[in-house]
């Protein structure tokens, strides 16, 4: 175990703990813990929304896909940027206004109040599907941490996961404010690191010519444009298969709900999309440059950024840089654990169990953090051999299909049918959950999103 790397990670952990303690001083009631009293400026809102989106997938899963399949994978990034723009444009402002009007701190409570759900069934169904798919998402990022610490410190995979669970402590301290400030700090940090590594690595290759020749030798296409109708369709499905999911990601859209002034939403949009475009572009470069940097291949493609960094920098510098992977994983774990804990505390304990005490809900939120983390850790230990890319995509698709269509219907139409809303969540979630078992070439997001939207329309039409 290299002590320089240990010191680098120790410094980074200290910074995170300090931010958590600072946020704790400002987190005095449940509203602070869950939404930070809607007090964030547009810079923090923008980077919190995007940093909580880009998990360890940005450093491990996505560059590995580009390294293995070529430039066609760049359409994933294009789809994400385009649909995130739509998210900022059509979801963010309206959701911020309505959730404050309804006094809704969670997506489940927003849907319940928007559709005037008297039975509590919509809120329960929404919360259950949200928790189910969050478990896969959170566990995927614990897998990232497990492999990272395993590679860096020669620890066991399980030990690496337990060390990564440090995130629990700063969530317990500061809640939403803690995560937002940590996301802001880590968003700037990982932006710098993901630009630095491929830039330095490029000058250790023979240039673009070597990348092109080796890619062709491996049968990888570096052509971004489609060469046939079937290729164009596959590109569209790849872009939409990821991009459509943005409308239904609770850990992202809740960041829109915390901005102080809704008039600042366009500024947050420009900051966030600029950050996203640069980081995804740099991640693509990691995969492409890796073709020349590792001409003999890698034992595990998802360690491309880790292996490249260790080869280029001194142990201490490599340790600091690789904290960016930990940062990206922690961003998502923090956002999703908090969202899950908020659901348990607000939607189950606070509402369904009729417990209204602010202090009780706040305590329940913090206890729920521990419960969620223990379950997610168990998932990660079971799924140690699963691809990070596949785990993230399964959870992303499930959340996107369950809530994306209903979110758009809620914000862009006057439809108020509770049964239609319930049908949309159930149908979208089930289709997304089972579709991967059919081994279809069509991404699960396409049939799942379509089926959810269709079911909402059909049930609403029959109930007029």
XYZ file of C-alpha atoms in Angstrom:
464
model
C 0.000 0.000 0.000
C 1.529 3.303 -1.126
C 1.439 5.867 1.686
C 1.449 8.801 -0.758
C -1.880 7.612 -2.159
C -3.228 7.053 1.358
C -2.283 10.613 2.347
C -3.913 12.015 -0.808
C -7.192 10.263 -0.062
C -6.955 11.231 3.599
C -6.704 14.910 2.656
C -9.718 14.577 0.391
C -11.806 12.811 3.046
C -10.951 15.607 5.484
C -12.242 18.217 3.048
C -15.511 16.326 2.592
C -15.968 15.940 6.322
C -15.410 19.665 6.809
C -18.065 20.501 4.232
C -20.465 18.122 5.944
C -19.866 19.775 9.314
C -20.393 23.231 7.815
C -23.709 22.112 6.309
C -24.744 20.565 9.634
C -24.570 23.991 11.246
C -27.109 25.229 8.695
C -29.319 22.128 8.731
C -31.673 22.745 11.645
C -34.996 21.311 10.503
C -36.360 18.608 8.196
C -36.902 21.086 5.348
C -33.204 21.940 5.506
C -32.198 18.296 5.585
C -34.368 17.357 2.579
C -34.350 20.478 0.373
C -32.038 22.966 2.057
C -35.010 25.335 2.540
C -34.833 26.083 -1.203
C -31.936 28.461 -0.585
C -29.308 27.515 -3.194
C -27.885 29.884 -5.823
C -27.775 28.978 -9.502
C -24.101 27.930 -9.509
C -24.601 25.358 -6.768
C -27.909 24.212 -8.255
C -26.337 23.683 -11.680
C -23.285 21.754 -10.528
C -25.271 19.804 -7.924
C -27.766 18.676 -10.585
C -25.071 17.618 -13.042
C -22.508 16.257 -10.605
C -25.149 14.059 -8.979
C -25.904 12.778 -12.488
C -22.365 11.852 -13.531
C -21.502 8.917 -11.307
C -18.449 6.672 -11.434
C -19.897 5.734 -14.827
C -18.280 8.932 -16.182
C -14.769 7.706 -15.322
C -15.193 3.953 -15.636
C -18.271 2.743 -17.517
C -18.460 5.344 -20.306
C -14.741 5.570 -21.289
C -14.650 1.762 -21.280
C -17.563 1.686 -23.742
C -15.788 4.143 -26.066
C -12.538 2.167 -25.756
C -14.293 -1.082 -26.630
C -16.814 0.052 -29.272
C -15.478 3.220 -30.843
C -16.903 6.658 -31.471
C -20.484 5.446 -31.891
C -20.692 5.571 -28.085
C -20.338 9.361 -28.329
C -24.011 9.409 -29.268
C -24.736 8.471 -25.675
C -23.159 11.772 -24.644
C -24.993 13.694 -27.370
C -28.304 12.220 -26.251
C -27.586 13.104 -22.621
C -26.744 16.733 -23.391
C -29.753 17.241 -25.686
C -32.266 15.719 -23.292
C -30.763 17.439 -20.261
C -31.367 20.700 -22.122
C -35.018 19.686 -22.468
C -35.044 18.839 -18.767
C -33.846 22.320 -17.829
C -36.258 23.910 -20.294
C -39.508 22.019 -19.718
C -39.196 20.420 -16.277
C -37.006 22.532 -14.001
C -38.885 25.881 -13.755
C -42.386 24.431 -13.571
C -41.371 21.745 -11.064
C -39.678 24.320 -8.805
C -42.837 26.469 -8.771
C -45.322 23.646 -8.215
C -43.359 21.802 -5.522
C -43.145 25.003 -3.491
C -46.870 25.626 -4.016
C -47.715 22.086 -2.882
C -45.031 22.123 -0.149
C -43.700 18.879 -1.605
C -40.118 17.920 -0.662
C -40.144 14.648 -2.656
C -41.266 13.520 -6.100
C -43.714 11.079 -4.539
C -45.425 13.809 -2.543
C -45.489 16.082 -5.626
C -47.299 13.475 -7.712
C -49.681 12.713 -4.846
C -50.691 16.343 -4.352
C -50.744 17.224 -8.040
C -53.150 14.378 -8.793
C -55.074 14.870 -5.534
C -54.516 11.262 -4.502
C -56.876 10.710 -1.552
C -56.008 7.034 -1.081
C -52.227 7.389 -0.848
C -51.821 4.627 -3.446
C -50.005 6.793 -6.015
C -47.576 8.025 -3.388
C -46.909 4.481 -2.196
C -46.419 3.035 -5.683
C -44.125 5.893 -6.689
C -42.050 5.518 -3.536
C -41.702 1.737 -3.933
C -40.553 1.877 -7.565
C -38.184 4.706 -6.715
C -36.600 2.767 -3.853
C -36.312 -0.432 -5.903
C -34.369 1.110 -8.781
C -32.332 3.348 -6.497
C -30.913 0.231 -4.860
C -29.286 -0.790 -8.147
C -28.022 2.734 -8.806
C -26.519 3.204 -5.350
C -24.999 -0.273 -5.360
C -23.418 0.412 -8.794
C -21.488 3.300 -7.277
C -20.463 1.238 -4.268
C -19.115 -1.227 -6.859
C -17.120 1.682 -8.340
C -15.641 2.458 -4.919
C -14.947 -1.206 -4.238
C -12.971 -1.638 -7.468
C -11.211 1.711 -7.006
C -9.891 0.929 -3.523
C -9.135 -2.646 -4.564
C -6.978 -1.381 -7.447
C -5.237 1.396 -5.522
C -4.594 -0.179 -2.132
C -4.646 -3.935 -2.892
C -7.534 -4.287 -0.471
C -10.341 -6.763 -0.855
C -13.328 -5.625 -2.891
C -15.569 -5.786 0.201
C -13.167 -3.691 2.281
C -13.112 -1.087 -0.465
C -16.895 -0.829 -0.317
C -16.908 -0.421 3.452
C -14.355 2.395 3.228
C -16.504 4.054 0.567
C -19.413 4.054 2.993
C -17.804 7.102 4.617
C -20.370 9.011 2.566
C -22.954 8.071 5.214
C -21.321 10.325 7.768
C -21.475 13.573 5.872
C -25.053 12.855 4.730
C -26.000 12.310 8.379
C -24.383 15.616 9.214
C -25.738 17.985 6.609
C -28.427 16.392 4.422
C -29.382 18.303 1.264
C -27.120 21.278 1.974
C -24.160 19.003 2.582
C -24.696 17.120 -0.662
C -25.278 20.305 -2.664
C -22.066 21.943 -1.404
C -20.088 18.706 -1.813
C -21.460 18.333 -5.344
C -20.416 21.911 -6.143
C -16.876 21.381 -4.862
C -16.503 17.941 -6.423
C -18.079 19.067 -9.687
C -15.281 21.601 -10.164
C -12.675 19.097 -9.033
C -13.684 16.207 -11.291
C -14.041 18.627 -14.241
C -10.363 19.554 -13.843
C -9.212 15.956 -13.398
C -11.080 14.450 -16.343
C -9.583 17.131 -18.606
C -6.056 16.769 -17.210
C -5.565 13.009 -17.625
C -6.424 12.561 -21.336
C -4.530 15.770 -22.146
C -1.334 14.451 -20.557
C -1.914 10.942 -21.944
C -2.248 12.249 -25.501
C 1.321 13.573 -25.419
C 2.507 10.083 -24.446
C 1.113 8.610 -27.676
C 2.168 9.090 -31.290
C -0.823 11.319 -31.938
C -4.113 11.025 -33.785
C -2.589 8.893 -36.537
C -1.747 6.123 -34.073
C -5.232 6.240 -32.562
C -6.844 5.978 -36.007
C -4.628 3.134 -37.236
C -5.011 1.063 -34.072
C -8.774 1.639 -34.012
C -9.056 0.397 -37.600
C -6.850 -2.596 -36.759
C -9.265 -3.482 -33.953
C -12.315 -2.999 -36.175
C -13.490 0.109 -34.314
C -15.226 2.898 -36.219
C -14.225 6.501 -35.548
C -16.952 7.833 -37.813
C -19.543 9.771 -35.833
C -22.038 10.050 -38.713
C -24.318 7.141 -39.754
C -23.394 5.214 -42.889
C -26.791 3.564 -43.454
C -30.438 3.775 -42.402
C -30.060 0.914 -39.927
C -26.972 2.573 -38.458
C -28.882 5.851 -38.107
C -31.693 4.066 -36.281
C -29.245 2.409 -33.904
C -27.675 5.816 -33.180
C -31.072 7.377 -32.475
C -31.972 4.513 -30.133
C -28.630 4.821 -28.341
C -29.069 8.569 -27.798
C -32.744 8.344 -26.805
C -32.111 5.202 -24.770
C -30.097 7.285 -22.335
C -31.435 10.802 -22.864
C -35.131 10.096 -22.240
C -34.264 8.935 -18.754
C -33.494 12.454 -17.547
C -37.146 13.376 -17.080
C -37.607 10.719 -14.409
C -34.436 10.821 -12.282
C -35.526 11.902 -8.762
C -31.965 12.600 -7.568
C -31.508 15.076 -10.438
C -34.888 16.799 -10.610
C -34.923 17.372 -6.844
C -31.896 19.621 -7.382
C -34.153 21.891 -9.452
C -36.468 22.156 -6.445
C -33.784 23.642 -4.179
C -32.892 26.774 -6.174
C -33.655 30.013 -4.350
C -34.965 32.054 -7.279
C -36.712 30.363 -10.197
C -35.741 33.315 -12.405
C -32.135 32.132 -12.136
C -32.993 28.793 -13.754
C -31.715 29.841 -17.241
C -28.349 30.796 -15.719
C -28.164 27.433 -13.962
C -29.011 25.755 -17.266
C -26.086 27.365 -19.110
C -23.623 26.606 -16.316
C -24.801 23.003 -15.981
C -24.892 22.169 -19.693
C -21.447 23.690 -20.233
C -20.055 21.529 -17.429
C -21.779 18.425 -18.799
C -20.579 18.948 -22.370
C -16.955 19.391 -21.305
C -16.884 16.402 -18.925
C -18.545 14.015 -21.380
C -16.238 15.202 -24.163
C -13.208 14.576 -21.945
C -14.514 11.101 -21.018
C -14.795 10.287 -24.739
C -11.170 11.393 -25.137
C -10.110 9.030 -22.345
C -11.606 6.109 -24.278
C -10.181 7.150 -27.653
C -6.689 7.984 -26.384
C -6.734 4.723 -24.451
C -6.790 2.865 -27.791
C -3.247 4.115 -28.458
C -2.129 4.238 -24.828
C -3.060 0.583 -24.227
C -2.546 -1.060 -27.640
C -2.355 -4.521 -26.062
C -5.698 -4.102 -24.303
C -6.704 -4.151 -20.639
C -7.759 -6.958 -18.325
C -10.667 -4.784 -17.162
C -11.712 -2.010 -19.565
C -13.570 -0.189 -16.800
C -10.245 0.537 -15.080
C -8.942 2.505 -18.100
C -8.890 5.871 -16.295
C -7.357 4.361 -13.153
C -4.626 2.496 -15.040
C -3.864 5.501 -17.256
C -3.536 7.802 -14.242
C -1.276 5.420 -12.334
C 0.995 5.114 -15.377
C 1.292 8.874 -15.929
C 1.645 10.443 -12.489
C 3.530 10.044 -9.225
C 1.681 8.108 -6.489
C 0.626 11.243 -4.570
C -0.574 13.078 -7.700
C -2.302 9.932 -8.954
C -4.024 9.613 -5.586
C -5.331 13.182 -5.780
C -6.524 12.694 -9.371
C -8.216 9.378 -8.629
C -10.146 11.046 -5.836
C -12.231 12.331 -8.770
C -13.617 8.813 -9.294
C -14.438 8.626 -5.622
C -15.981 12.101 -5.916
C -18.210 11.129 -8.829
C -19.412 7.984 -7.075
C -19.993 9.801 -3.797
C -21.971 12.531 -5.582
C -24.505 10.016 -6.829
C -24.533 7.891 -3.693
C -25.157 10.998 -1.615
C -27.936 12.351 -3.830
C -29.680 9.011 -4.159
C -29.320 7.944 -0.556
C -30.785 11.275 0.512
C -33.628 10.954 -2.006
C -34.333 7.418 -0.799
C -34.130 8.434 2.860
C -36.464 11.352 2.179
C -38.965 8.966 0.637
C -38.831 6.636 3.639
C -39.044 9.478 6.155
C -41.458 11.827 4.381
C -43.631 9.466 2.331
C -43.815 6.469 4.657
C -43.011 7.585 8.182
C -44.205 11.161 7.915
C -47.380 10.645 5.875
C -48.498 7.066 5.631
C -47.802 6.461 9.321
C -49.311 9.865 10.193
C -46.259 11.081 12.112
C -46.120 14.849 11.662
C -43.453 15.936 14.159
C -40.667 17.844 12.405
C -38.051 16.454 14.777
C -39.346 12.912 14.319
C -39.217 13.206 10.522
C -35.696 14.629 10.722
C -34.531 11.753 12.908
C -36.304 9.294 10.613
C -34.462 10.847 7.639
C -31.088 10.251 9.232
C -31.954 6.723 10.349
C -33.222 6.006 6.837
C -29.825 7.000 5.445
C -28.225 4.168 7.407
C -30.915 1.669 6.381
C -30.589 2.554 2.682
C -26.793 2.325 2.783
C -26.822 -1.091 4.464
C -29.188 -2.465 1.810
C -27.194 -0.906 -1.042
C -23.934 -2.286 0.391
C -25.495 -5.751 0.399
C -26.503 -5.318 -3.260
C -22.967 -4.221 -4.150
C -21.399 -7.248 -2.448
C -23.705 -9.538 -4.421
C -23.117 -7.742 -7.742
C -19.326 -7.524 -7.599
C -18.935 -9.186 -11.016
C -21.576 -7.075 -12.754
C -20.625 -4.355 -15.233
C -20.893 -0.847 -13.763
C -22.276 0.317 -17.108
C -25.032 -2.318 -17.026
C -25.998 -1.675 -13.402
C -26.246 2.072 -13.955
C -28.217 1.665 -17.174
C -30.697 -0.741 -15.553
C -31.415 1.704 -12.724
C -31.415 4.728 -15.054
C -33.911 3.052 -17.357
C -36.163 1.923 -14.515
C -36.377 5.396 -12.993
C -36.735 7.096 -16.367
C -39.569 4.840 -17.529
C -41.387 4.859 -14.188
C -41.448 8.617 -13.669
C -40.355 10.385 -16.859
C -43.637 10.166 -18.801
C -45.679 11.061 -15.705
C -43.409 14.025 -14.996
C -43.953 15.422 -18.493
C -47.700 14.816 -18.331
C -47.882 16.472 -14.903
C -46.017 19.603 -15.959
C -47.129 20.023 -19.574
C -50.794 18.949 -19.605
C -53.962 19.399 -17.546
C -54.484 15.645 -17.020
C -55.305 14.942 -13.356
C -56.366 11.296 -13.453
C -54.923 9.420 -10.460
C -55.501 5.950 -11.904
C -53.781 6.932 -15.131
C -50.806 8.196 -13.129
C -50.579 4.932 -11.175
C -50.825 2.925 -14.393
C -47.998 4.924 -15.952
C -45.635 4.306 -13.054
C -46.416 0.588 -12.797
C -46.341 -0.187 -16.532
C -43.192 1.844 -17.191
C -41.346 0.355 -14.232
C -42.296 -3.252 -15.020
C -41.434 -3.002 -18.723
C -38.073 -1.423 -17.921
C -37.393 -4.031 -15.249
C -38.094 -7.112 -17.379
C -37.043 -5.936 -20.848
C -33.309 -6.697 -20.399
C -34.174 -10.383 -19.916
C -35.357 -10.575 -23.553
C -31.861 -9.694 -24.868
C -33.383 -7.335 -27.422
C -31.286 -4.960 -29.514
C -33.812 -2.227 -28.690
C -32.802 -0.329 -25.504
C -35.235 -0.872 -22.626
C -35.848 2.878 -22.374
C -37.675 2.967 -25.718
C -40.422 0.370 -25.017
C -40.609 1.269 -21.318
C -41.063 5.006 -21.867
C -43.527 4.410 -24.714
C -45.576 1.881 -22.733
C -45.769 4.180 -19.713
C -46.899 7.155 -21.788
C -49.433 5.029 -23.675
C -50.898 3.569 -20.495
C -51.361 7.037 -19.011
C -53.203 8.153 -22.144
C -55.373 5.030 -22.432
C -56.483 4.943 -18.802
C -57.141 8.683 -18.801
C -59.252 8.357 -21.972
C -61.398 5.567 -20.488
C -62.041 7.520 -17.293
C -63.394 10.689 -18.941
